[in-house]
Amino acid sequence: MSELNLILLGPPGAGKGTQAERLREDFALAHISTGDMLRAQVSEGTELGKQAQSYMQAGELVPDEVIIGMIMVRIGAADARDGFLLDGFPRNEQQADALGEALATLERRLLAVLLIEVSDDEVVRRLGGRRVCTKSGHVYHLEFDPPKHEGICDQDGSRLIQRDDDHEQTIRKRLEVYHAQTAPLIEYYEKEGLLRRFDGRRPPNEVNDHIRATLATLRLEDKL
Ligand code: ADP
Ligand code: ADP
């Protein structure tokens, strides 16, 4: 069977993490979130975390050399051998080029790039109400997807917090960075014939159903 190597693309707050959590369970994929990896490095106080922290707080991209090295090691790990779901990477053309070259060397390839589309206003609404758990990063929304008990993760009972960069000014900066540096990847992957679009305004379950249907078709086509 072909490897399910996928990229989730979309602005901050589009629902990439939310969908990744579901797809990972449905398809047994390694979920590779550069944001989660960086936040773990920051909280452990590693050298890489120290380099990344100020960029993250400002809503800027962490330098490519830091990110690319980190991702290449991760893609080669045992659990990513049969398929991976990249969430938050690539974020600019240099990162996309580096990924393409690395996959070619490994004789692997991408099956699809899943673009989740939402407007800037929706991003601001979603990120302003986003809460994440301190233990595993499970994602909630105060209004759209509240936990059963206020301030507590349904899945592991840990405390829910607001991310440092989920405040209005940083959200606006992240959107600017997205439009300037990441959105050009839409055309990049469209040219490669890999892009699939999803309406991210739909409720999470509907978005998930659409993605699963698309993946089922892609897998069938790939086998023919
Ligand atoms: P979201 O998807 O909510 O925008 P992420 O968790 O993906 O946020 O990323 C948080 C921050 O981590 C980004 O604003 C950026 O500073 C850094 N980051 C994550 N992935 C990358 C990447 N591929 N390249 C550069 N910086 C990154
Ligand atoms: P990303 O990883 O793209 O930054 P998240 O998955 O963290 O996005 O979602 C951002 C916020 O929006 C979270 O608070 C999440 O609960 C909420 N959310 C995710 N998907 C939807 C959706 N389809 N409709 C409404 N809210 C959503």
Short mmCIF file of C-alpha atoms and ligand atoms in Angstrom, two decimals:
data_model
loop_
_atom_site.label_atom_id
_atom_site.label_comp_id
_atom_site.label_asym_id
_atom_site.label_seq_id
_atom_site.Cartn_x
_atom_site.Cartn_y
_atom_site.Cartn_z
CA MET A 1 0.00 0.00 0.00
CA SER A 2 1.16 3.54 -0.72
CA GLU A 3 2.42 5.63 2.16
CA LEU A 4 0.00 8.22 3.47
CA ASN A 5 2.43 11.13 3.57
CA LEU A 6 0.40 14.29 4.03
CA ILE A 7 0.75 17.98 4.75
CA LEU A 8 -1.91 20.02 6.54
CA LEU A 9 -1.80 23.58 5.27
CA GLY A 10 -3.81 26.62 6.37
CA PRO A 11 -3.66 29.76 8.46
CA PRO A 12 -3.13 29.63 12.21
CA GLY A 13 -6.40 28.55 13.79
CA ALA A 14 -7.77 26.86 10.65
CA GLY A 15 -8.19 23.64 12.60
CA LYS A 16 -5.05 21.78 11.54
CA GLY A 17 -4.31 20.43 15.01
CA THR A 18 -7.96 19.52 15.57
CA GLN A 19 -8.09 17.56 12.32
CA ALA A 20 -4.65 16.03 12.84
CA GLU A 21 -5.74 14.55 16.14
CA ARG A 22 -8.64 12.78 14.41
CA LEU A 23 -6.75 11.70 11.31
CA ARG A 24 -3.90 10.30 13.33
CA GLU A 25 -6.33 7.95 15.07
CA ASP A 26 -8.26 7.06 11.90
CA PHE A 27 -5.23 6.28 9.77
CA ALA A 28 -2.48 5.45 12.31
CA LEU A 29 -0.22 8.25 11.10
CA ALA A 30 2.66 9.95 12.87
CA HIS A 31 1.39 13.45 13.66
CA ILE A 32 4.33 15.81 13.28
CA SER A 33 3.52 19.28 14.59
CA THR A 34 6.45 21.67 14.48
CA GLY A 35 4.63 24.03 16.86
CA ASP A 36 4.21 21.23 19.46
CA MET A 37 7.83 20.15 18.99
CA LEU A 38 9.07 23.71 19.47
CA ARG A 39 6.90 24.30 22.54
CA ALA A 40 8.27 21.09 24.09
CA GLN A 41 11.83 22.34 23.48
CA VAL A 42 10.98 25.71 25.04
CA SER A 43 9.48 24.15 28.15
CA GLU A 44 12.46 21.78 28.52
CA GLY A 45 14.78 24.77 28.21
CA THR A 46 16.98 23.18 25.50
CA GLU A 47 19.38 25.18 23.33
CA LEU A 48 16.96 24.86 20.40
CA GLY A 49 14.10 26.04 22.62
CA LYS A 50 16.08 29.09 23.68
CA GLN A 51 16.77 29.97 20.05
CA ALA A 52 13.11 29.56 19.09
CA GLN A 53 11.34 31.27 21.98
CA SER A 54 11.64 34.93 21.04
CA TYR A 55 10.49 34.29 17.46
CA MET A 56 7.47 32.35 18.67
CA GLN A 57 6.45 35.02 21.16
CA ALA A 58 6.66 37.65 18.42
CA GLY A 59 4.62 35.53 15.98
CA GLU A 60 7.57 35.32 13.56
CA LEU A 61 8.88 32.17 11.90
CA VAL A 62 11.74 30.40 13.64
CA PRO A 63 14.79 30.32 11.31
CA ASP A 64 14.70 27.60 8.65
CA GLU A 65 17.95 25.89 9.66
CA VAL A 66 16.56 25.18 13.13
CA ILE A 67 13.26 23.80 11.81
CA ILE A 68 14.49 21.85 8.81
CA GLY A 69 17.07 19.85 10.80
CA MET A 70 14.46 19.03 13.42
CA ILE A 71 11.90 17.81 10.86
CA MET A 72 14.31 15.68 8.86
CA VAL A 73 15.23 13.66 11.94
CA ARG A 74 11.55 13.25 12.83
CA ILE A 75 10.45 12.03 9.40
CA GLY A 76 13.08 9.31 9.54
CA ALA A 77 11.80 7.95 12.88
CA ALA A 78 10.31 4.45 12.99
CA ASP A 79 6.71 5.55 13.60
CA ALA A 80 6.74 7.78 10.50
CA ARG A 81 7.88 5.05 8.13
CA ASP A 82 4.39 4.12 6.95
CA GLY A 83 3.00 7.63 6.77
CA PHE A 84 3.17 11.04 8.36
CA LEU A 85 0.95 14.05 8.78
CA LEU A 86 2.90 17.30 8.81
CA ASP A 87 1.16 20.07 10.73
CA GLY A 88 2.76 23.51 10.65
CA PHE A 89 5.52 22.54 8.22
CA PRO A 90 6.49 23.62 5.58
CA ARG A 91 5.78 27.31 6.24
CA ASN A 92 7.71 28.86 3.35
CA GLU A 93 9.18 27.87 -0.01
CA GLN A 94 12.64 27.09 1.36
CA GLN A 95 11.15 24.60 3.81
CA ALA A 96 9.01 23.07 1.04
CA ASP A 97 12.08 22.71 -1.21
CA ALA A 98 14.06 21.10 1.61
CA LEU A 99 11.24 18.64 2.27
CA GLY A 100 10.92 17.77 -1.42
CA GLU A 101 14.65 17.10 -1.73
CA ALA A 102 14.78 15.00 1.42
CA LEU A 103 11.81 12.87 0.35
CA ALA A 104 13.30 12.36 -3.13
CA THR A 105 16.56 11.15 -1.58
CA LEU A 106 14.61 8.69 0.57
CA GLU A 107 12.54 7.62 -2.48
CA ARG A 108 9.39 8.72 -0.69
CA ARG A 109 6.76 11.16 -1.83
CA LEU A 110 3.80 13.19 -0.71
CA LEU A 111 0.32 11.86 -1.39
CA ALA A 112 -1.50 15.16 -0.84
CA VAL A 113 -1.47 18.61 0.68
CA LEU A 114 -4.71 19.29 2.57
CA LEU A 115 -5.55 22.99 2.64
CA ILE A 116 -8.04 24.09 5.31
CA GLU A 117 -9.48 27.48 4.35
CA VAL A 118 -10.92 30.05 6.79
CA SER A 119 -11.10 33.86 6.77
CA ASP A 120 -8.86 36.13 8.87
CA ASP A 121 -11.83 37.19 11.03
CA GLU A 122 -12.58 33.58 11.82
CA VAL A 123 -8.92 33.02 12.74
CA VAL A 124 -9.05 35.85 15.25
CA ARG A 125 -12.25 34.46 16.78
CA ARG A 126 -10.88 30.96 17.01
CA LEU A 127 -7.45 31.73 18.40
CA GLY A 128 -8.81 34.20 20.92
CA GLY A 129 -10.96 31.42 22.42
CA ARG A 130 -8.47 28.58 22.01
CA ARG A 131 -7.38 26.74 25.14
CA VAL A 132 -4.84 23.92 25.19
CA CYS A 133 -4.00 21.35 27.80
CA THR A 134 -0.68 21.58 29.59
CA LYS A 135 0.02 17.85 29.36
CA SER A 136 -0.46 16.82 25.73
CA GLY A 137 -1.65 19.91 23.90
CA HIS A 138 -5.26 18.74 23.38
CA VAL A 139 -7.20 21.61 21.82
CA TYR A 140 -10.49 23.23 22.92
CA HIS A 141 -12.45 26.40 22.22
CA LEU A 142 -14.35 28.33 24.90
CA GLU A 143 -17.37 28.66 22.63
CA PHE A 144 -17.06 26.19 19.72
CA ASP A 145 -15.62 23.15 21.49
CA PRO A 146 -15.71 23.65 25.27
CA PRO A 147 -14.38 21.03 27.70
CA LYS A 148 -16.92 19.19 29.90
CA HIS A 149 -15.49 20.84 33.03
CA GLU A 150 -14.26 24.41 32.77
CA GLY A 151 -10.49 24.73 32.63
CA ILE A 152 -9.82 20.97 32.62
CA CYS A 153 -8.85 18.65 29.76
CA ASP A 154 -11.49 15.96 29.04
CA GLN A 155 -8.82 13.52 27.94
CA ASP A 156 -6.16 13.67 30.62
CA GLY A 157 -7.49 15.93 33.38
CA SER A 158 -4.67 18.47 33.03
CA ARG A 159 -5.12 22.22 33.29
CA LEU A 160 -6.18 24.23 30.22
CA ILE A 161 -4.26 27.39 29.39
CA GLN A 162 -4.19 30.09 26.75
CA ARG A 163 -1.04 30.00 24.61
CA ASP A 164 1.33 32.99 24.94
CA ASP A 165 0.96 33.76 21.24
CA ASP A 166 -2.87 33.55 21.19
CA HIS A 167 -3.38 37.25 22.01
CA GLU A 168 -4.84 39.66 19.49
CA GLN A 169 -1.67 41.51 18.52
CA THR A 170 0.39 38.36 18.02
CA ILE A 171 -2.48 36.69 16.18
CA ARG A 172 -2.52 39.61 13.69
CA LYS A 173 1.24 39.27 13.24
CA ARG A 174 0.96 35.52 12.64
CA LEU A 175 -1.72 36.14 10.02
CA GLU A 176 0.55 38.63 8.28
CA VAL A 177 3.38 36.10 8.27
CA TYR A 178 1.00 33.45 6.96
CA HIS A 179 -0.14 35.57 4.01
CA ALA A 180 3.36 36.74 3.13
CA GLN A 181 5.34 33.53 3.56
CA THR A 182 3.11 30.47 3.83
CA ALA A 183 0.18 31.20 1.49
CA PRO A 184 2.47 31.07 -1.62
CA LEU A 185 2.72 27.33 -0.90
CA ILE A 186 -0.87 26.98 -2.10
CA GLU A 187 0.21 27.71 -5.65
CA TYR A 188 3.44 25.76 -5.16
CA TYR A 189 1.57 22.54 -4.37
CA GLU A 190 -1.23 23.26 -6.82
CA LYS A 191 1.39 23.21 -9.58
CA GLU A 192 2.58 19.83 -8.32
CA GLY A 193 -1.01 18.57 -8.51
CA LEU A 194 -1.05 17.75 -4.80
CA LEU A 195 -3.40 20.40 -3.40
CA ARG A 196 -6.84 19.49 -2.01
CA ARG A 197 -9.07 22.23 -0.57
CA PHE A 198 -11.43 21.97 2.42
CA ASP A 199 -13.94 24.46 3.77
CA GLY A 200 -12.67 25.02 7.30
CA ARG A 201 -15.80 26.97 8.32
CA ARG A 202 -17.72 23.72 8.62
CA PRO A 203 -17.90 22.02 12.04
CA PRO A 204 -14.90 19.80 12.90
CA ASN A 205 -16.74 16.52 12.20
CA GLU A 206 -17.79 17.65 8.75
CA VAL A 207 -14.30 18.80 7.84
CA ASN A 208 -13.04 15.44 9.05
CA ASP A 209 -15.60 13.54 6.91
CA HIS A 210 -14.57 15.49 3.82
CA ILE A 211 -10.89 14.85 4.40
CA ARG A 212 -11.45 11.15 5.01
CA ALA A 213 -13.50 10.81 1.83
CA THR A 214 -10.76 12.54 -0.16
CA LEU A 215 -8.06 10.35 1.33
CA ALA A 216 -10.03 7.20 0.56
CA THR A 217 -10.31 8.26 -3.10
CA LEU A 218 -6.65 9.23 -3.32
CA ARG A 219 -5.59 5.88 -1.94
CA LEU A 220 -7.73 4.03 -4.46
CA GLU A 221 -6.38 6.11 -7.34
CA ASP A 222 -2.86 5.55 -6.11
CA LYS A 223 -3.30 1.78 -6.19
CA LEU A 224 -4.54 1.73 -9.80
P1 ADP B 1 -0.54 27.74 14.64
O1 ADP B 1 -0.79 26.58 13.77
O2 ADP B 1 -1.52 27.87 15.73
O3 ADP B 1 -0.23 28.98 13.90
P2 ADP B 1 1.96 26.56 15.47
O4 ADP B 1 1.77 25.85 16.74
O5 ADP B 1 2.05 25.79 14.21
O6 ADP B 1 0.83 27.64 15.41
O7 ADP B 1 3.25 27.49 15.54
C1 ADP B 1 3.54 28.34 16.61
C2 ADP B 1 4.82 29.11 16.32
O8 ADP B 1 5.92 28.20 16.20
C3 ADP B 1 4.82 29.89 15.01
O9 ADP B 1 4.23 31.17 15.15
C4 ADP B 1 6.32 29.97 14.71
O10 ADP B 1 6.98 30.95 15.53
C5 ADP B 1 6.82 28.60 15.18
N1 ADP B 1 6.81 27.61 14.08
C6 ADP B 1 6.04 26.48 14.01
N2 ADP B 1 6.29 25.79 12.89
C7 ADP B 1 7.25 26.50 12.22
C8 ADP B 1 7.93 26.33 10.97
N3 ADP B 1 7.67 25.27 10.17
N4 ADP B 1 8.83 27.27 10.61
C9 ADP B 1 9.12 28.32 11.40
N5 ADP B 1 8.51 28.55 12.56
C10 ADP B 1 7.58 27.65 12.99
P1 ADP B 2 -4.46 25.20 14.07
O1 ADP B 2 -3.74 23.94 14.48
O2 ADP B 2 -4.71 25.28 12.60
O3 ADP B 2 -3.81 26.43 14.63
P2 ADP B 2 -6.53 24.37 15.98
O4 ADP B 2 -6.88 22.96 15.59
O5 ADP B 2 -5.68 24.55 17.18
O6 ADP B 2 -5.92 25.16 14.72
O7 ADP B 2 -7.92 25.16 16.16
C1 ADP B 2 -7.95 26.55 16.55
C2 ADP B 2 -9.16 26.80 17.46
O8 ADP B 2 -10.37 26.68 16.71
C3 ADP B 2 -9.29 25.81 18.61
O9 ADP B 2 -9.75 26.51 19.74
C4 ADP B 2 -10.30 24.77 18.11
O10 ADP B 2 -11.04 24.22 19.19
C5 ADP B 2 -11.20 25.62 17.20
N1 ADP B 2 -11.67 24.88 16.01
C6 ADP B 2 -10.99 23.96 15.28
N2 ADP B 2 -11.72 23.52 14.24
C7 ADP B 2 -12.89 24.20 14.29
C8 ADP B 2 -14.07 24.22 13.47
N3 ADP B 2 -14.18 23.44 12.37
N4 ADP B 2 -15.08 25.06 13.83
C9 ADP B 2 -14.97 25.85 14.93
N5 ADP B 2 -13.90 25.89 15.74
C10 ADP B 2 -12.86 25.08 15.43
#
